[in-house]
Structures are given as C-alpha cells and as structure tokens.
Short mmCIF file of C-alpha atoms (C1' of nucleotides) in Angstrom, two decimals:
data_model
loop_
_atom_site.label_atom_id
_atom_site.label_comp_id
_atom_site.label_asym_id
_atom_site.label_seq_id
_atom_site.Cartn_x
_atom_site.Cartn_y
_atom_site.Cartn_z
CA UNK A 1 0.00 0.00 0.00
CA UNK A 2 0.84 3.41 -0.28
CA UNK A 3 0.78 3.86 3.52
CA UNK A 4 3.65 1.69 3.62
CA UNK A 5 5.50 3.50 1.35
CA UNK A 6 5.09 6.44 2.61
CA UNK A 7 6.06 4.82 6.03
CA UNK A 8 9.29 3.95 4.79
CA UNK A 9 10.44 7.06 3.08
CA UNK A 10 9.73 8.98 6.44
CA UNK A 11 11.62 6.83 8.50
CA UNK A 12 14.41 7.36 6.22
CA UNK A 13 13.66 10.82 6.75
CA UNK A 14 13.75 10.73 10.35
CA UNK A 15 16.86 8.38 10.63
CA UNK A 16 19.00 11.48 8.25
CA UNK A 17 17.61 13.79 11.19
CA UNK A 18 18.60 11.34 13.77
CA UNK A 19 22.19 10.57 12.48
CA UNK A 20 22.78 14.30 12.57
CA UNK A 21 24.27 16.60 10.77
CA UNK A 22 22.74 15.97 7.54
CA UNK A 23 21.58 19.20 6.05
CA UNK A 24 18.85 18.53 3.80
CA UNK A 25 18.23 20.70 0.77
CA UNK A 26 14.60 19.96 1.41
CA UNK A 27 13.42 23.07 3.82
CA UNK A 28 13.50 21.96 7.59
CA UNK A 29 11.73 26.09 7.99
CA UNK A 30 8.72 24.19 7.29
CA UNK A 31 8.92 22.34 10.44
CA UNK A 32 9.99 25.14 12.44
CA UNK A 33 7.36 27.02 11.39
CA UNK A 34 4.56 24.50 12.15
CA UNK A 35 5.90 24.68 15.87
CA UNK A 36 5.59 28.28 15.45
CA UNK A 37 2.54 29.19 13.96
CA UNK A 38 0.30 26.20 15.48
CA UNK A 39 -2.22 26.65 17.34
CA UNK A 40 -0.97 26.71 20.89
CA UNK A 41 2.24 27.73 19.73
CA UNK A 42 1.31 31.53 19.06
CA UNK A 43 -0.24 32.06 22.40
CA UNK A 44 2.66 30.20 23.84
CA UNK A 45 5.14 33.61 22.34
CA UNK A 46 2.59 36.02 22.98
CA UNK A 47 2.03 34.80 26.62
CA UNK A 48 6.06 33.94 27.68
CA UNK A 49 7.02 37.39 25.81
CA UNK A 50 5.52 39.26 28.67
CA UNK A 51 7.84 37.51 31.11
CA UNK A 52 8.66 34.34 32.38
CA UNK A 53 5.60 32.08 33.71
CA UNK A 54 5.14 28.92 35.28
CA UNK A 55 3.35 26.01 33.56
CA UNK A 56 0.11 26.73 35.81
CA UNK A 57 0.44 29.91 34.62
CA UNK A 58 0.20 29.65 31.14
CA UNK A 59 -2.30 27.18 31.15
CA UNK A 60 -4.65 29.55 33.05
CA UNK A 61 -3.78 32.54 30.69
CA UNK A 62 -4.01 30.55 27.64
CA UNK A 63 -7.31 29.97 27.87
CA UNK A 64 -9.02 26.52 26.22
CA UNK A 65 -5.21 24.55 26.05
CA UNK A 66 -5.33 21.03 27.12
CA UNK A 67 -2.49 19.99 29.45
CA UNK A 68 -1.21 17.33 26.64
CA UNK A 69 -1.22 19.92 24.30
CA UNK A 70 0.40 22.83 26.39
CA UNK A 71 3.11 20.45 27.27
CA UNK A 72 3.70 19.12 23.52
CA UNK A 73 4.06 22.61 22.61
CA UNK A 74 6.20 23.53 25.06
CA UNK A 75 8.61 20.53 24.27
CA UNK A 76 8.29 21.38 20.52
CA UNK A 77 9.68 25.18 21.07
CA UNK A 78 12.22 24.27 23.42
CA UNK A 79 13.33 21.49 21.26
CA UNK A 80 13.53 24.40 18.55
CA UNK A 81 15.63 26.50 21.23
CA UNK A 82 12.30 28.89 21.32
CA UNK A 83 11.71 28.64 24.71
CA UNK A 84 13.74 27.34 27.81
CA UNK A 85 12.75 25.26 30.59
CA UNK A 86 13.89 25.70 34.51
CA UNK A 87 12.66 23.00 36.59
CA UNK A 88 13.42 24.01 40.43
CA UNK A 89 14.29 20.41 42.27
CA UNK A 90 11.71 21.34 44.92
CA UNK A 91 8.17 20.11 46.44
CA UNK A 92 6.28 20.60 45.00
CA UNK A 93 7.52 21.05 41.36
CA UNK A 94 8.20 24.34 40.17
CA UNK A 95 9.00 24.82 36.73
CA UNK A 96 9.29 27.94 35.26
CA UNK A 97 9.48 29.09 31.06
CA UNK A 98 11.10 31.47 29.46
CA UNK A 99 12.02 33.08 25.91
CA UNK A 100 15.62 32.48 24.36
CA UNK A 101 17.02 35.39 22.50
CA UNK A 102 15.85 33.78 18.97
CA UNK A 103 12.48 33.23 21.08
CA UNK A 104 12.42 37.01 21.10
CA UNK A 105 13.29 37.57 18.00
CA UNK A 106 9.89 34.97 16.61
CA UNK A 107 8.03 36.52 19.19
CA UNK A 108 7.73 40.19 18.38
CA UNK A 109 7.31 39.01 14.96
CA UNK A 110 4.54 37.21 15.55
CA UNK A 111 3.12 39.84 17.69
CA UNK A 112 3.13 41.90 15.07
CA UNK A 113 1.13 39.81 12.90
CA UNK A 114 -1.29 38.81 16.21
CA UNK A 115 -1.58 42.62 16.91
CA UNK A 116 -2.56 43.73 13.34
CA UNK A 117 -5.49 41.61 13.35
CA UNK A 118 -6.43 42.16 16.84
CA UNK A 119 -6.83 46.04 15.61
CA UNK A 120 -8.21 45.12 12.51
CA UNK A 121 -10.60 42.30 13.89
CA UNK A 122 -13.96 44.61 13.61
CA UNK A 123 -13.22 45.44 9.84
CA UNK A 124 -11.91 41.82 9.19
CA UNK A 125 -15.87 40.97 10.76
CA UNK A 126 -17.58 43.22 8.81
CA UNK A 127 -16.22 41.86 5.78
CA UNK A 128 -16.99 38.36 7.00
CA UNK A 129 -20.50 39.35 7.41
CA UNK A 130 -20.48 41.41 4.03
CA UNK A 131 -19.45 38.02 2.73
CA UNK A 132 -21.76 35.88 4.44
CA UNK A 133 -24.79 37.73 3.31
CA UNK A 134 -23.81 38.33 -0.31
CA UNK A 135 -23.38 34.46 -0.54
CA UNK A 136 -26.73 33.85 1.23
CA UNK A 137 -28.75 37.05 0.19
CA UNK A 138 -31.76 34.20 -0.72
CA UNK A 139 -31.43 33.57 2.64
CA UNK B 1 -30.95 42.79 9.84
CA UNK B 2 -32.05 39.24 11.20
CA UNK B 3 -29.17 37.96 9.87
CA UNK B 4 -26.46 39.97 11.98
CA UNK B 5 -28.77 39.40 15.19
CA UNK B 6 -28.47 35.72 14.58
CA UNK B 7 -24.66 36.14 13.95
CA UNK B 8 -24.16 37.54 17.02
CA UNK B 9 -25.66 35.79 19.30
CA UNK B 10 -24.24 32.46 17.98
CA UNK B 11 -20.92 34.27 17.90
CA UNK B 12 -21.66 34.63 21.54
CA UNK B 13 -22.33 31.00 22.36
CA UNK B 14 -19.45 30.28 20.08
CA UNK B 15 -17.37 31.92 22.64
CA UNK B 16 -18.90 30.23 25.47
CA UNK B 17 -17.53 27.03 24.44
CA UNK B 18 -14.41 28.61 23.16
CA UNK B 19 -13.78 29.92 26.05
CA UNK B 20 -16.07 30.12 28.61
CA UNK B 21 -14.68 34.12 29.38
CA UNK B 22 -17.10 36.82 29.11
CA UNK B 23 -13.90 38.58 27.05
CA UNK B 24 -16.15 39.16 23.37
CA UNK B 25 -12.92 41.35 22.02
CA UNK B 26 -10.12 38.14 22.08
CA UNK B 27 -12.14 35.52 20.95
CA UNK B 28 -12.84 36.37 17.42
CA UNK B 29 -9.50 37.54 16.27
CA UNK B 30 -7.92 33.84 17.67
CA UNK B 31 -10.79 32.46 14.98
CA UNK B 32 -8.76 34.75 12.56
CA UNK B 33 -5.40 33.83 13.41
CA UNK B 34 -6.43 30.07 12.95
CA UNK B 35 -6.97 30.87 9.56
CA UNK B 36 -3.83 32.72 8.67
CA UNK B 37 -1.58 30.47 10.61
CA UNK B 38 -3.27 27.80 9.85
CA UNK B 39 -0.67 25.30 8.22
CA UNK B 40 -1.79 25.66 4.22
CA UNK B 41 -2.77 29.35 5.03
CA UNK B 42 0.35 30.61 5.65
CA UNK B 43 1.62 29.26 2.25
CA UNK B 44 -1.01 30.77 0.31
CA UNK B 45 -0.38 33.87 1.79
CA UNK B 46 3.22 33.59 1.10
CA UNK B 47 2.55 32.00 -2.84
CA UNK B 48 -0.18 35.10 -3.61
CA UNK B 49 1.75 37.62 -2.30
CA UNK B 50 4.03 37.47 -5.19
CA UNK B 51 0.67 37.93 -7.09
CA UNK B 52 -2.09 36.37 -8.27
CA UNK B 53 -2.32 32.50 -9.19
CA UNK B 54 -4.53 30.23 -10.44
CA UNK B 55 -5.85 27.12 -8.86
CA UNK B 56 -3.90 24.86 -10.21
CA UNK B 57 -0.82 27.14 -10.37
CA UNK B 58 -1.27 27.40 -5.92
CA UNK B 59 -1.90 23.49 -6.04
CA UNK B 60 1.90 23.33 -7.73
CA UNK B 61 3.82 26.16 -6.14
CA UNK B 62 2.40 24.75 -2.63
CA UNK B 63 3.55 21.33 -2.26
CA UNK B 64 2.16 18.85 0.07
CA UNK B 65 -1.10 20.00 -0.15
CA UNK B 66 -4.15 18.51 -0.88
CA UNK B 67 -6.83 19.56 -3.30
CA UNK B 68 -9.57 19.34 0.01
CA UNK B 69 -7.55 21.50 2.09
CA UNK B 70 -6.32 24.13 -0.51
CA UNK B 71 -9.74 24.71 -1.28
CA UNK B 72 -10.69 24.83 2.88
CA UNK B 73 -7.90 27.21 2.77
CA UNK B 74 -9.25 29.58 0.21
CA UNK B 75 -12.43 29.93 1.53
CA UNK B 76 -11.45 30.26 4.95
CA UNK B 77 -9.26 33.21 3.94
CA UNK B 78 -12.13 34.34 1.53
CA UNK B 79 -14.29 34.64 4.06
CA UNK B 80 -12.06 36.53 6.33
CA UNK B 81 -11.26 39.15 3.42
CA UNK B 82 -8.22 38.06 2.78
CA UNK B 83 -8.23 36.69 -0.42
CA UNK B 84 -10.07 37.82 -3.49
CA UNK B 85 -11.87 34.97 -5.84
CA UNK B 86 -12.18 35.88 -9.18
CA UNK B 87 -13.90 33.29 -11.52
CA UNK B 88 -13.74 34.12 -15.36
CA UNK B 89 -16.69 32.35 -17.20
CA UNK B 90 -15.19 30.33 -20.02
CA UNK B 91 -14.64 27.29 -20.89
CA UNK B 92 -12.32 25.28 -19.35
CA UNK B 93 -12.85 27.62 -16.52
CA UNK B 94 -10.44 30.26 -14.95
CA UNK B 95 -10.57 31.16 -11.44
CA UNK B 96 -8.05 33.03 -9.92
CA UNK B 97 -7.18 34.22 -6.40
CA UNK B 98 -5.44 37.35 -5.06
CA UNK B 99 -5.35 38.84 -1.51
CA UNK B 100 -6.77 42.09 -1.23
CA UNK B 101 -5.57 45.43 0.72
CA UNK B 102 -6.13 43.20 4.10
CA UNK B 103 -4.72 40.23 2.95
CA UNK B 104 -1.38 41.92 2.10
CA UNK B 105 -1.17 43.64 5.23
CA UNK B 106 -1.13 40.20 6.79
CA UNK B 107 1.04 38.90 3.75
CA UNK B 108 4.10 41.47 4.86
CA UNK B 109 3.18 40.02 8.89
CA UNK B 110 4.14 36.58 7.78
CA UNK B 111 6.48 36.87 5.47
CA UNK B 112 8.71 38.77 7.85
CA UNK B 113 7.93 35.95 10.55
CA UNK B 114 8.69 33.24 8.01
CA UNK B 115 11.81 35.07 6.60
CA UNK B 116 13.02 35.35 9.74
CA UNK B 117 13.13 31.65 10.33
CA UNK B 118 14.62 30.83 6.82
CA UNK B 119 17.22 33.22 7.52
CA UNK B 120 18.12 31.62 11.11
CA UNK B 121 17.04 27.88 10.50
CA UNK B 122 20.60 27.04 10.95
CA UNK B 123 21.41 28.23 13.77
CA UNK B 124 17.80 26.76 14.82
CA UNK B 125 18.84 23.31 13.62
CA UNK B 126 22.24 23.80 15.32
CA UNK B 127 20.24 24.34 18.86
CA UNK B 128 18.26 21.59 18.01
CA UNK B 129 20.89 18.74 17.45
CA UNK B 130 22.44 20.04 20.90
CA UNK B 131 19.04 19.65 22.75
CA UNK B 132 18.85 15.91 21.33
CA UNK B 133 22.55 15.29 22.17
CA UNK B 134 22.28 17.01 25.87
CA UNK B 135 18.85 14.72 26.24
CA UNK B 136 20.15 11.58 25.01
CA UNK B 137 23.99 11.61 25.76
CA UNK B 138 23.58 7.90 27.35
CA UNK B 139 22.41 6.68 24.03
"C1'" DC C 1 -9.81 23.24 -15.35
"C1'" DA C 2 -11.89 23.98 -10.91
"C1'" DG C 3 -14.26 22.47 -8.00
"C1'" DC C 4 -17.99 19.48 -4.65
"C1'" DA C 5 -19.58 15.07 -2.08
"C1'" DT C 6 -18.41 11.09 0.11
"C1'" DC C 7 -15.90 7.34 2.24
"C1'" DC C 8 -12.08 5.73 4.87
"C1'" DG C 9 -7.49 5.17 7.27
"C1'" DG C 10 -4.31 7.78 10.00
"C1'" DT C 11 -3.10 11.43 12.90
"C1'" DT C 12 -4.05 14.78 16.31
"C1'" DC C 13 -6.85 16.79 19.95
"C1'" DG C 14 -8.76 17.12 24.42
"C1'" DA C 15 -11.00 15.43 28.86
"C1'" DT C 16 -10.29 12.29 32.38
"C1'" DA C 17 -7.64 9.59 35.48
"C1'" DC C 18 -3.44 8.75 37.50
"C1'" DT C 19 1.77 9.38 39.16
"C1'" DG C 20 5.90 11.52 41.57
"C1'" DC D 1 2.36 21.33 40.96
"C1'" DA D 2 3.80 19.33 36.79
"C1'" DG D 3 3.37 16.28 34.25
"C1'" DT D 4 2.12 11.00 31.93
"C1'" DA D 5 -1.35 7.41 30.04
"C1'" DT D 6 -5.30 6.48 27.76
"C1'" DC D 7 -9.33 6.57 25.00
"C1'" DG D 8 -13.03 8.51 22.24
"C1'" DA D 9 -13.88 12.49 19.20
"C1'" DA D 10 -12.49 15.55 15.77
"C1'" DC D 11 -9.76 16.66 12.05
"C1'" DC D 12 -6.59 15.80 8.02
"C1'" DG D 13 -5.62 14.00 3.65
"C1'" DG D 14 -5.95 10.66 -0.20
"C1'" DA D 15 -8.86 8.41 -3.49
"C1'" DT D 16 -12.85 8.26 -6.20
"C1'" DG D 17 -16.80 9.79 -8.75
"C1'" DC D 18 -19.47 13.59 -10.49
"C1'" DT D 19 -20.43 18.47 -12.33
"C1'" DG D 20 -20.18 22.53 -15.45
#
DNA sequence: CAGCATCCGGTTCGATACTG
DNA sequence: CAGTATCGAACCGGATGCTG
C-alpha cells in the first residue's frame, strides 16, 4: 500500500535527522514554522514574551489549552531553542518558562502579525459578514 | 438585519464554548489567526503575495497540499477578506485568487515571521541537534 | 480546469484519570 | 504542581466519482 511506502520514506527521513548533521536541501523552515505558527504555539510567544511564567500559569492565561497539548508545545519550542525550561528540584515542582534570544526575535514578529489583526478584527468581521450575506442574500 | 442578530448571538455562544470568558474582544481575532496560521494558510499567503495565481498554479507552487484542504484554505481566507476569488466564465474555466488590501497587510506580517526563520534555520537546527545530544547523551 | 460530495485510514486533539 | 497514560472524538488527507 501506499501507507507503507510512505512509512518507509519517512523513516528514512527521520533516521538522516537522527544521524545528525545531515543538512537537507529539502526546507527543515517548514517544520519550524509549524511549531511556530500552530495553534498553541502563538499564544505560547505572545504569553512567555511578557515575562517568564510557570506552567500553571500559562495554562490559566491561555485559555481553552489542554495539558497534553500545552506540554507538547512547550517541548516542541524548546526542542527548537524557542523557549527554555527551569525546573526548580523542589516540592512541589516548580518549573518555570522562558524566551531564548531567537524566542524574542519569533516573538515580536509574531506579535506583530497577532496585533494587526487584533486592531483590525472589527473590519476583518464586517467583511466576513459582508461576505456571508452576499453568498446567502436568498437567505 | 435578522441575519447579523443571529450572527451575534451564535458568535456569543461560540465563545462560550471557546472559552467560557465573558472577554467578546479576544475571541474572534484567535478564529482569525487560525486561519492565517493555519498550516496551508500561511503558504497561500506567502505563494499570492508574489501575485495572483490560479488554482492549479497554488496546487503546484504549494507542495504537500491537498486539493480538500487548498480549497478549505481559500475559503477560509475568503471569508475573512483576505483573499479575493475571481472566476472568469469560459470554458475550461479560470478562477483566480489574489489577496486584497487586508490580505497583504497580513502577507508582509508573515512573510517577515517566516523570513526570519529561513534566515536563522541554521542556527535553529544547530540548537536543536544540541538539545537531542544534551537529552540523550547515554544513548 | 476547478471544483464538490463522500468514504475511509491515520493522525491529532482534548477530557479524564493517574503518578511523583 | 507538573506532568504522563489512555481513549473517544475531531480533524486531516488521499482516493474516487461527479459536475459545469
């Protein structure tokens, strides 16, 4: 089957990534950029770019994130060198997250593009609804 | 209108489950951002900023994606404003899509953000193969 | 050529329960 | 407090068939 096949070529994949220092012409941005730009992972900047927070923390400020999924993300950015991790040996746990410097340098970047639509959201909804009607005017 | 009374208040119970806050001003622009970060939408930003393409021509320049989730993609971003549909009525037919003054607003927002990490993935990758070395130095 | 409708396998998500 | 394990639900993506 194709699934198979498929399989195979991204374990071959994987295996270049895991032997190291193989630098594949095929773009490895793509990844990064998934990390970056998924869902969690946006919040994730915007929230740790207004200082460093504890995993509580950003799970009560990022409102709707599932603990798997706040804790994938995390591992995804700070595998990426996004974000960094302090875990305090104490009881109970206290672990605390931070931006790198590159994490800054993604982060006000994708503020940027968060804060134009969060000024441009009522326009951006007007258009929707502009949209909505014109394709349901029989309604 | 009926129709923007009805809008609302679903947008409302939208945001109830979204996120059970009484916040109406953060919830639709994270509806947006799903859109434009969404993992095809950033490409066709990125593809129709350097102008308008056809269908087909998106479906090539994009690869990896599906004809299903290109076409999610466009009307997603349609809807939001950000890209402009324009169907010419001949035979075979001849659609073509654009963004429009808001989508390239967004267009520069990503583009920066995605240059950014094109420009640094090295160093990124670098970081990364020391993470996996420091977290699996035993083997 | 540019879609839409549908089915189906695979992946991912998210709530719950549990561990150190 | 900070996670891990698990399982059902939702979503993604390919294939196929159909339309204009």
């Amino acid at each position: 089957m194709n699934n198979v096949k498929k399989a195979l070529e991204e374990l071959t994949l994987t295996e270049k990534f895991r032997q190291g220092n193989v630098r594949l012409n095929a773009c490895p941005s793509r990844n990064v950029l998934k990390d970056v730009t998924s869902r969690w992972g946006v919040l994730v900047f915007l929230t740790l770019q207004q200082g460093t927070h504890r995993y509580s923390e950003l799970r009560h400020k990022i409102n709707g994130v599932s603990e798997k999924m706040l804790t994938q993300t995390l591992h995804a950015l700070e595998e990426d060198g996004f974000v960094l991790r302090t875990a305090h040996p104490v009881i109970p746990p206290h672990v605390e997250y931070s931006l790198t410097e590159s994490g800054k340098e993604v982060a006000v970047r994708v503020e940027e593009l968060v804060n134009w639509i969060e000024v441009n959201i009522n326009s951006i909804l007007t258009a929707k609804d502009e949209y909505a009607a014109a394709h349901n005017e029989a309604g």
